[in-house]
XYZ file of C-alpha atoms in Angstrom:
664
model
C 194.553 102.682 80.614
C 198.206 103.227 80.933
C 200.114 106.285 79.848
C 200.525 106.924 76.147
C 204.095 106.950 74.884
C 205.095 109.154 71.949
C 208.410 108.329 70.323
C 209.839 110.190 67.385
C 211.520 107.974 64.831
C 213.108 109.580 61.788
C 210.790 112.547 62.205
C 207.615 110.363 62.561
C 205.721 110.221 65.835
C 204.710 106.689 66.886
C 201.761 107.253 69.169
C 198.690 105.271 70.261
C 200.933 102.852 72.145
C 199.399 102.053 75.494
C 199.773 99.675 78.352
C 196.519 98.013 79.320
C 195.448 97.333 82.860
C 196.572 93.711 82.518
C 200.160 94.780 82.055
C 200.266 93.645 78.440
C 201.115 96.222 75.823
C 199.394 96.468 72.512
C 198.866 98.813 69.604
C 195.311 99.795 68.699
C 195.103 100.034 64.953
C 191.869 101.482 63.673
C 190.824 99.697 60.510
C 189.911 101.860 57.574
C 186.128 101.491 57.454
C 185.866 103.821 54.507
C 187.722 101.272 52.398
C 184.752 98.873 52.293
C 181.396 99.527 50.675
C 179.267 98.254 53.558
C 175.993 100.148 53.918
C 175.645 102.378 56.959
C 172.823 103.985 58.889
C 172.000 107.558 57.963
C 172.209 108.557 61.621
C 172.133 107.180 65.146
C 168.384 107.809 65.547
C 167.645 105.599 62.545
C 169.732 102.795 64.013
C 168.130 103.017 67.464
C 164.621 103.111 65.977
C 165.434 99.984 63.949
C 166.649 98.126 67.037
C 163.656 99.320 69.063
C 161.268 98.371 66.266
C 162.819 94.906 66.050
C 162.695 94.324 69.812
C 159.257 95.852 70.415
C 156.727 93.653 68.668
C 153.313 92.091 68.976
C 154.333 90.163 72.080
C 154.716 93.402 74.038
C 151.046 94.191 73.452
C 149.313 90.845 73.675
C 151.631 88.438 75.520
C 153.086 90.480 78.372
C 149.670 91.706 79.671
C 148.407 88.122 79.504
C 151.338 86.892 81.607
C 150.718 89.644 84.157
C 147.061 88.684 84.280
C 147.870 85.010 84.867
C 150.866 85.326 87.191
C 149.958 87.653 90.007
C 149.597 91.091 88.434
C 152.178 93.424 89.951
C 153.957 90.462 91.541
C 154.970 89.298 88.054
C 156.935 92.520 87.547
C 159.390 91.478 90.281
C 160.782 88.341 88.581
C 160.409 90.051 85.195
C 162.693 92.958 86.141
C 165.183 90.635 87.864
C 165.437 88.504 84.725
C 165.811 91.634 82.626
C 168.937 92.538 84.618
C 170.614 89.130 84.832
C 169.577 87.646 81.503
C 168.046 90.020 78.949
C 170.373 93.012 78.900
C 173.661 91.006 79.049
C 172.816 88.831 76.003
C 171.460 91.860 74.164
C 174.760 93.672 74.777
C 176.825 90.718 73.550
C 175.022 90.636 70.207
C 175.368 94.367 69.623
C 179.067 94.211 70.544
C 180.102 91.351 68.254
C 178.048 92.665 65.340
C 179.620 96.099 65.632
C 183.150 94.723 66.171
C 183.224 92.303 63.223
C 180.728 94.149 60.987
C 179.318 91.000 59.408
C 176.098 88.986 59.497
C 175.602 86.169 61.982
C 177.156 83.377 59.858
C 180.398 85.236 59.147
C 180.592 86.590 62.698
C 180.775 83.085 64.126
C 183.081 81.838 61.380
C 185.513 84.624 62.175
C 185.347 84.045 65.926
C 185.976 80.335 65.424
C 185.063 78.288 62.318
C 183.932 75.427 64.550
C 181.154 77.718 65.811
C 179.813 78.534 62.342
C 176.713 76.454 63.059
C 175.541 79.025 65.611
C 175.159 81.562 62.810
C 173.418 79.077 60.529
C 171.006 78.200 63.367
C 170.185 81.901 63.771
C 169.368 82.173 60.066
C 167.163 79.058 60.243
C 165.189 80.376 63.220
C 164.685 83.779 61.591
C 163.408 82.108 58.420
C 160.945 79.884 60.297
C 159.632 82.753 62.416
C 159.251 85.022 59.366
C 157.012 82.386 57.731
C 154.249 82.765 60.304
C 154.911 86.225 61.753
C 153.936 87.934 58.527
C 150.697 85.944 58.500
C 149.659 87.833 61.641
C 150.362 91.096 59.808
C 148.070 89.779 57.054
C 145.334 89.160 59.635
C 145.758 92.720 60.900
C 145.449 93.953 57.310
C 142.173 92.030 56.932
C 140.697 93.703 60.016
C 142.133 97.066 58.999
C 140.426 96.948 55.587
C 137.138 95.836 57.193
C 137.244 98.740 59.653
C 136.253 101.280 56.992
C 132.536 100.698 57.430
C 129.893 101.583 59.980
C 128.655 99.702 61.793
C 131.658 97.422 62.067
C 130.997 93.910 60.693
C 131.805 92.378 64.079
C 129.534 94.716 66.045
C 126.443 92.479 65.895
C 125.525 88.946 64.913
C 124.222 88.442 61.379
C 120.815 86.969 60.569
C 118.789 88.641 63.350
C 119.305 85.803 65.788
C 119.159 82.961 63.258
C 122.909 82.184 63.243
C 123.198 79.932 66.270
C 127.004 79.784 66.169
C 127.150 83.548 66.701
C 124.345 83.619 69.262
C 126.153 81.008 71.373
C 129.429 82.912 71.309
C 129.747 86.646 70.579
C 129.825 88.819 67.449
C 133.595 89.353 67.663
C 134.385 85.665 68.264
C 132.075 84.635 65.430
C 133.619 87.127 63.020
C 137.152 86.003 63.898
C 136.646 82.251 63.713
C 134.015 82.098 60.961
C 134.183 85.228 58.783
C 137.937 85.856 58.921
C 139.614 82.474 59.426
C 136.623 80.268 58.548
C 138.493 77.779 60.688
C 138.069 74.037 60.303
C 137.055 71.767 63.145
C 140.541 70.277 63.516
C 144.071 70.429 62.132
C 143.399 67.203 60.214
C 140.726 68.949 58.163
C 142.774 71.205 55.880
C 139.753 72.334 53.863
C 141.652 74.030 51.050
C 142.792 77.654 50.705
C 140.924 80.576 52.246
C 141.302 83.091 49.407
C 140.621 86.105 51.650
C 143.495 85.179 53.928
C 145.722 84.345 50.971
C 145.242 87.845 49.524
C 145.948 89.474 52.879
C 149.104 87.407 53.396
C 150.223 88.309 49.869
C 149.651 91.989 50.676
C 151.728 91.684 53.832
C 154.643 90.113 51.951
C 154.381 92.728 49.205
C 154.671 95.529 51.778
C 157.674 93.863 53.429
C 159.364 93.323 50.059
C 158.921 96.956 49.001
C 160.199 98.260 52.343
C 163.285 96.012 52.308
C 164.162 96.025 48.608
C 167.089 98.406 49.162
C 168.179 96.992 52.508
C 168.588 99.444 55.364
C 168.440 102.305 52.881
C 164.730 101.590 52.344
C 163.741 99.868 55.600
C 165.615 102.595 57.483
C 163.292 105.172 55.955
C 160.159 103.128 56.688
C 161.219 102.591 60.308
C 160.667 106.267 61.114
C 156.940 105.543 60.783
C 156.624 101.862 61.708
C 158.586 102.245 64.963
C 157.039 105.511 66.166
C 153.396 105.250 65.082
C 152.562 102.455 67.596
C 153.624 104.753 70.442
C 151.315 107.488 69.160
C 148.405 105.028 69.072
C 149.248 103.601 72.496
C 149.267 107.124 73.887
C 145.828 107.826 72.357
C 144.452 104.560 73.727
C 145.996 105.348 77.106
C 144.039 108.576 77.497
C 140.889 106.895 76.193
C 141.359 103.857 78.391
C 142.026 105.551 81.734
C 138.894 107.699 81.297
C 136.627 104.657 80.855
C 134.397 103.546 83.693
C 135.949 100.512 85.351
C 139.503 101.352 84.240
C 140.570 101.690 87.872
C 139.512 98.105 88.572
C 141.638 96.870 85.692
C 144.696 98.871 86.759
C 144.302 97.718 90.356
C 144.228 94.138 89.113
C 147.442 94.806 87.181
C 149.497 96.567 89.832
C 148.310 95.170 93.180
C 150.702 92.236 93.672
C 149.395 88.842 94.644
C 152.599 88.004 96.472
C 151.736 84.346 97.008
C 152.355 83.809 93.290
C 156.090 84.426 93.794
C 156.363 81.016 95.438
C 155.337 79.366 92.169
C 158.436 78.466 90.078
C 156.367 78.643 86.889
C 156.001 82.402 87.421
C 159.787 82.825 87.453
C 160.157 80.552 84.462
C 157.638 82.514 82.407
C 159.211 85.827 83.452
C 162.642 84.651 82.340
C 161.260 83.276 79.080
C 159.315 86.451 78.283
C 162.207 88.868 78.860
C 164.468 86.632 76.841
C 162.231 86.345 73.796
C 160.815 89.883 73.864
C 164.278 91.357 73.231
C 164.627 89.332 69.996
C 168.027 87.905 70.895
C 169.471 84.881 69.057
C 167.661 85.731 65.799
C 170.720 87.323 64.225
C 168.829 90.512 63.431
C 170.515 92.434 66.248
C 173.924 91.376 64.932
C 172.978 92.388 61.385
C 171.674 95.802 62.413
C 174.676 96.589 64.610
C 177.072 95.486 61.845
C 176.081 98.609 59.885
C 177.407 100.809 62.700
C 180.863 102.384 62.744
C 183.165 100.562 65.131
C 183.514 103.610 67.342
C 180.004 103.550 68.809
C 178.859 103.124 72.397
C 177.062 99.787 72.019
C 176.956 99.394 75.816
C 174.729 102.426 76.171
C 172.646 101.343 73.168
C 171.980 97.929 74.733
C 170.770 99.415 78.010
C 168.629 102.086 76.335
C 166.888 99.731 73.886
C 166.293 97.039 76.542
C 164.762 99.547 78.963
C 162.548 101.044 76.239
C 161.399 97.537 75.281
C 160.412 96.638 78.841
C 158.907 100.069 79.437
C 156.764 99.587 76.349
C 155.507 96.254 77.695
C 154.478 97.839 80.991
C 152.893 100.857 79.297
C 150.981 98.618 76.890
C 149.740 96.613 79.891
C 148.335 99.798 81.426
C 146.452 100.474 78.201
C 145.193 96.894 77.887
C 144.098 96.547 81.524
C 142.298 99.879 81.597
C 140.208 98.636 78.657
C 139.818 95.157 80.181
C 138.582 96.764 83.404
C 135.944 98.614 81.403
C 134.968 95.416 79.591
C 134.779 93.432 82.852
C 132.405 96.005 84.344
C 130.297 96.191 81.170
C 130.002 92.401 80.882
C 129.087 92.142 84.570
C 126.313 94.691 84.226
C 124.995 92.978 81.089
C 124.950 89.617 82.858
C 123.112 91.033 85.883
C 120.556 92.718 83.616
C 119.892 89.406 81.872
C 119.436 87.699 85.248
C 117.072 90.513 86.259
C 114.919 89.725 83.212
C 114.926 86.005 84.069
C 113.856 86.738 87.646
C 111.145 89.184 86.553
C 109.687 86.723 84.064
C 109.891 83.524 86.085
C 109.623 84.397 89.792
C 106.136 85.466 90.947
C 105.910 88.911 92.551
C 109.652 89.610 91.917
C 108.933 92.453 89.525
C 105.940 93.742 91.443
C 108.020 94.086 94.597
C 110.598 96.156 92.643
C 113.389 93.790 93.656
C 116.702 94.503 91.929
C 119.555 92.168 91.042
C 122.940 93.588 92.077
C 126.543 92.401 92.146
C 126.249 91.769 95.875
C 122.962 89.806 95.979
C 122.667 87.846 92.718
C 124.104 84.636 94.153
C 121.829 84.892 97.225
C 118.830 85.311 94.940
C 119.906 82.321 92.892
C 120.287 80.243 96.058
C 116.789 81.217 97.160
C 114.912 80.694 93.885
C 116.873 78.059 91.930
C 114.590 75.260 93.165
C 111.419 77.012 92.044
C 112.206 77.578 88.384
C 114.433 75.815 85.856
C 115.282 79.063 84.029
C 116.721 80.472 87.255
C 118.499 77.233 88.067
C 120.162 76.943 84.651
C 121.171 80.584 84.250
C 124.823 81.034 83.198
C 126.609 83.380 85.619
C 129.907 83.144 83.733
C 130.249 86.909 83.194
C 128.391 88.305 86.212
C 131.478 88.576 88.419
C 133.689 91.546 87.590
C 136.650 89.944 89.358
C 136.032 86.690 87.535
C 136.072 88.508 84.199
C 139.449 90.050 85.000
C 140.801 86.664 86.035
C 139.954 85.078 82.687
C 143.423 85.202 81.150
C 143.374 85.704 77.395
C 146.484 86.285 75.307
C 147.695 86.275 71.725
C 145.185 86.454 68.900
C 142.296 85.922 71.311
C 143.158 89.172 73.074
C 143.716 91.235 69.929
C 141.001 89.969 67.599
C 138.256 88.998 70.069
C 138.488 90.513 73.557
C 139.988 93.941 72.812
C 137.908 94.229 69.644
C 134.738 93.533 71.627
C 135.715 96.180 74.164
C 136.207 98.779 71.406
C 132.678 98.017 70.194
C 131.433 99.466 73.477
C 133.445 102.703 73.436
C 131.214 105.755 73.521
C 130.153 107.279 71.253
C 129.453 104.053 69.389
C 129.765 105.845 66.054
C 133.514 106.169 66.730
C 134.002 102.392 66.544
C 135.605 102.388 63.076
C 138.064 105.080 64.151
C 139.314 103.072 67.143
C 139.455 99.892 65.085
C 141.498 101.527 62.310
C 143.988 102.902 64.849
C 144.317 99.622 66.729
C 144.922 97.319 63.777
C 147.186 99.808 62.035
C 149.240 99.881 65.239
C 149.465 96.080 65.342
C 150.478 95.953 61.687
C 153.271 98.474 62.267
C 154.515 96.604 65.325
C 154.688 93.483 63.198
C 156.371 95.192 60.244
C 159.192 96.753 62.278
C 159.904 93.337 63.804
C 159.776 91.691 60.375
C 162.492 94.037 59.092
C 164.887 92.767 61.755
C 163.835 89.153 61.314
C 164.504 89.146 57.579
C 167.767 91.057 58.028
C 168.764 88.074 60.163
C 168.489 85.999 56.957
C 169.568 88.389 54.195
C 172.695 89.953 55.698
C 174.349 86.645 56.738
C 173.729 85.043 53.333
C 175.364 87.972 51.553
C 178.271 88.459 53.952
C 179.134 84.755 53.934
C 179.226 84.753 50.119
C 176.355 82.278 49.840
C 174.416 84.795 47.728
C 176.684 86.636 45.275
C 174.117 88.519 43.207
C 172.252 91.752 43.816
C 170.575 92.146 47.182
C 167.290 93.152 45.544
C 167.023 89.735 43.889
C 167.584 88.000 47.213
C 164.875 90.070 48.932
C 162.334 89.301 46.205
C 163.239 85.602 46.104
C 163.029 85.293 49.891
C 159.621 86.994 50.046
C 158.243 84.827 47.226
C 159.503 81.598 48.833
C 158.135 82.601 52.241
C 154.763 83.475 50.745
C 154.499 80.145 48.919
C 155.483 78.116 51.986
C 153.229 80.327 54.105
C 150.174 79.241 52.123
C 149.915 76.467 54.695
C 148.648 79.203 57.039
C 146.049 80.320 54.477
C 144.255 76.976 54.731
C 141.097 76.702 56.776
C 143.267 74.854 59.290
C 145.923 77.570 59.082
C 145.423 78.897 62.607
C 146.345 75.475 64.031
C 149.561 75.452 62.012
C 150.388 78.960 63.149
C 150.023 77.884 66.783
C 152.534 75.082 66.170
C 155.086 77.432 64.616
C 154.509 80.079 67.270
C 154.898 77.642 70.162
C 157.927 75.706 68.927
C 159.958 77.476 66.218
C 160.684 80.741 68.019
C 160.978 79.617 71.617
C 163.084 76.612 72.591
C 165.659 76.912 69.747
C 166.407 80.527 70.706
C 167.263 79.453 74.222
C 169.784 76.867 72.975
C 171.352 79.279 70.484
C 171.729 82.065 73.050
C 173.349 79.689 75.545
C 176.003 78.634 73.020
C 176.384 82.272 72.006
C 177.138 83.329 75.579
C 179.579 80.472 76.192
C 181.328 80.965 72.849
C 181.941 84.692 73.249
C 182.959 84.665 76.901
C 184.920 81.403 77.072
C 186.062 80.726 73.475
C 186.598 84.190 72.052
C 187.629 85.246 75.532
C 186.419 87.830 77.990
C 189.762 89.671 77.856
C 189.602 90.053 74.061
C 185.978 91.162 74.315
C 187.029 93.660 76.968
C 189.742 95.016 74.655
C 187.209 95.314 71.829
C 184.781 97.231 74.018
C 187.577 99.521 75.159
C 188.348 100.263 71.512
C 184.692 100.729 70.508
C 183.221 102.505 73.543
C 186.230 103.946 75.341
C 185.761 101.838 78.486
C 186.027 98.239 79.556
C 183.004 96.305 80.869
C 182.426 96.776 84.592
C 181.868 94.103 87.219
C 178.130 93.833 86.412
C 178.785 92.763 82.834
C 181.542 90.332 83.790
C 179.540 88.589 86.519
C 176.426 88.216 84.367
C 178.296 87.042 81.261
C 180.436 84.545 83.126
C 177.958 83.161 85.662
C 174.421 84.543 86.090
C 173.275 84.574 82.456
C 174.402 81.052 81.452
C 173.183 79.589 84.742
C 169.739 81.199 84.363
C 169.476 79.855 80.807
C 170.464 76.386 81.977
C 167.723 76.496 84.611
C 165.146 77.554 82.019
C 166.469 74.903 79.645
C 166.092 72.152 82.247
C 162.672 73.330 83.401
C 161.416 73.510 79.822
C 162.636 70.003 79.014
C 160.964 68.676 82.169
C 157.710 70.476 81.376
C 157.587 69.251 77.777
C 158.599 65.700 78.697
C 155.891 65.337 81.338
C 152.934 66.572 79.296
C 151.067 65.493 76.214
C 151.171 67.974 73.368
C 147.570 69.036 72.816
C 145.882 71.880 71.000
C 142.736 73.967 71.230
C 140.316 74.856 68.471
C 136.957 76.349 67.637
C 133.822 74.248 68.104
C 131.106 75.654 65.857
C 128.338 73.691 67.612
C 129.216 75.072 71.046
C 130.378 78.465 69.825
C 133.542 78.402 71.887
C 137.181 77.309 71.966
C 137.580 73.754 73.293
C 140.384 71.303 73.872
C 140.843 69.226 70.722
C 143.092 66.659 72.364
C 146.557 65.579 71.205
C 147.958 66.408 67.791
C 147.984 63.646 65.176
C 151.359 61.902 64.921
C 152.520 64.075 62.030
C 151.547 67.238 63.907
C 153.558 66.145 66.919
C 156.498 65.286 64.666
C 156.342 68.799 63.203
C 156.666 70.239 66.726
C 159.887 68.269 67.271
C 161.217 69.171 63.811
C 160.766 72.890 64.516
C 162.651 72.511 67.800
C 165.504 70.376 66.495
C 166.049 71.574 62.925
C 167.728 74.935 63.677
C 169.748 73.690 66.658
C 171.122 70.656 64.783
C 173.234 72.997 62.655
C 175.422 73.762 65.695
C 176.825 70.211 66.194
C 176.624 69.446 62.451
C 178.910 72.302 61.389
C 181.192 71.593 64.351
C 181.715 67.981 63.234
C 182.095 68.854 59.539
C 184.702 71.498 60.293
C 186.521 69.319 62.814
C 186.801 66.432 60.356
C 187.787 68.697 57.467
C 184.738 67.782 55.377
C 183.657 71.427 55.255
C 186.780 73.566 55.753
C 186.439 77.290 56.320
C 188.348 79.113 53.590
C 187.901 82.609 54.931
C 190.048 84.515 57.384
C 189.330 84.282 61.091
C 189.444 87.311 63.336
C 192.519 85.967 65.092
C 194.381 85.477 61.815
C 193.370 88.931 60.657
C 194.709 90.466 63.850
C 198.001 88.591 63.455
C 198.291 89.790 59.884
C 197.512 93.371 60.817
C 199.712 93.398 63.917
C 202.498 90.864 63.255
C 203.641 90.786 66.835
C 203.182 92.343 70.188
C 205.149 95.571 70.022
C 205.904 96.875 73.451
C 207.067 100.278 74.585
C 210.438 98.781 75.430
C 210.868 97.403 71.889
C 209.935 100.738 70.394
C 212.367 102.576 72.662
C 215.110 100.062 71.859
C 214.497 100.330 68.106
C 214.511 104.098 68.353
C 217.781 104.135 70.292
C 219.362 101.766 67.772
C 218.249 104.057 64.950
C 219.627 107.106 66.703
C 222.912 105.281 67.466
C 223.253 104.291 63.799
C 222.637 107.880 62.717
C 225.170 109.132 65.240
C 227.746 106.587 64.087
C 227.217 107.546 60.448
C 227.604 111.234 61.301
C 230.776 110.453 63.254
C 232.261 108.585 60.281
C 231.421 111.444 57.923
C 233.028 113.970 60.282
C 236.124 111.794 60.598
C 236.465 111.538 56.807
C 236.073 115.304 56.489
C 238.812 115.953 59.025
C 241.147 113.516 57.279
C 240.506 115.271 53.970
C 241.539 118.583 55.454
C 244.863 117.223 56.676
C 247.903 117.648 54.431
């Protein structure tokens, strides 16, 4: 910053005139924020907890560990952290900066930057709406398990019917409870089967909770966030101490942190790392912009972006430690159970095996099978699927399969067994709170833009209730017996590819349309410093290039594969490949990808042709109105000298007239 010049003009000091590092002079005029009635956060902690709660969601607990498991363990952390630096944090910072600078929701933010870009904001609202439809369903599932946890023994601890339910005997108690008792899933997506009333009630409960928490906007959700954003960390900490003390936890942690470096040569690993860091920060939803718009303009959004992004990634790594310590215990337990079952088979079917006190161990079971498989069919046909501890750890499971089947089965084996309900209550309450804090940000990405853009002119409470009711009614598609198939479609296509396109246009629009110099001036005004070389290089080159690479790789991947889906086979008692979607299912995948992103070119064309003119005031016009022209130090000095010369001339004339009056 240049030196400040203070000039006195008619007894008034004109200060705050500075010369920027570019050599251009300007006047910083702080707008009177107290003049508007925009809601504000009670304090900085409330704001940071809301941003953390929005960014840290279910994906941190059940998707990130799965990606580590599948992509080289500790080796996956290398591309993940690199992508965090060149892609995640820069976009996160951009959204916080523009929301805080313009103090509007996503639609009005882009209209004020440039009306031709208004479609970017509309696309953000569309994505948030589509994601909210299915995300709250998962919270409903967590509520179902939470309510069923208040009984001992847990209903998923053993198979019903004392061995007569073949579907459960062929799978496991937890898998049977999830697919049959909870979802009661149909055999395919084409078999809708009607409404599952249990799931409908749980989804209704989830929407009721969200509606109550958000009815007063950030005044109510800001209060709830103190619990929903902090409680998951308390539970993770409890599970951490329980997990690392379990037998076999060391094997799971070794699997997580020992890098399988050869995986780094696989481009898919880098692609999945970039995709995960991008989506886990919740950028391009509009929620970050909405939350930051309730900040005062003088707030260090640069520091906020770095802090929240690091906490988000740290949470993912910490959650992975918890998950893998438990998975290590489960892998060891399953291996021992498998070897014990093989011991029984050998004792019962191989002569003299039991009498010779021969023991099946992890090191000799395959040798024993090789020796005796030709003598007995029971030995030959034995399933060794879970006998290998390393093989168990290599079986990558993510998403609902990890939360509702694998981790739930592991908790069944925590000692003492009577504590099962306690661990289950904690776990599913944690998942529900992770989902709720993310839902607050997702719905703010819809509500705030609609109100700020003047699309909704009535009370905010009515909009919240209407939105929750509409989402619940549309979301009944997920309460069908085929609802889990529909949720997979929405999860795979509505909140992935469109976000990438939106964020790319967002980066290009801010840096190259709004202008990096103007953004730099805004950050100087808001934070007291201009962006350093790291921010400039990432915004201008590294971030858009990395998104283009992901964009191209994703298009290639999707274009070269057939869209298929997996589902539950009740006869086999396991998840199997169901083949390609029916034509209408495949069309829905493309609709979810294209629908939000089509608003970007659509609004551009409508505005360009004048069919949908923007009648508001752009940021550039507002700045011109507020500061009619560039007022330099030289102009101020010149005006001051002219004023002083005029005063001096007037005084000289008065003195001359007085002298003349005194003359005879």
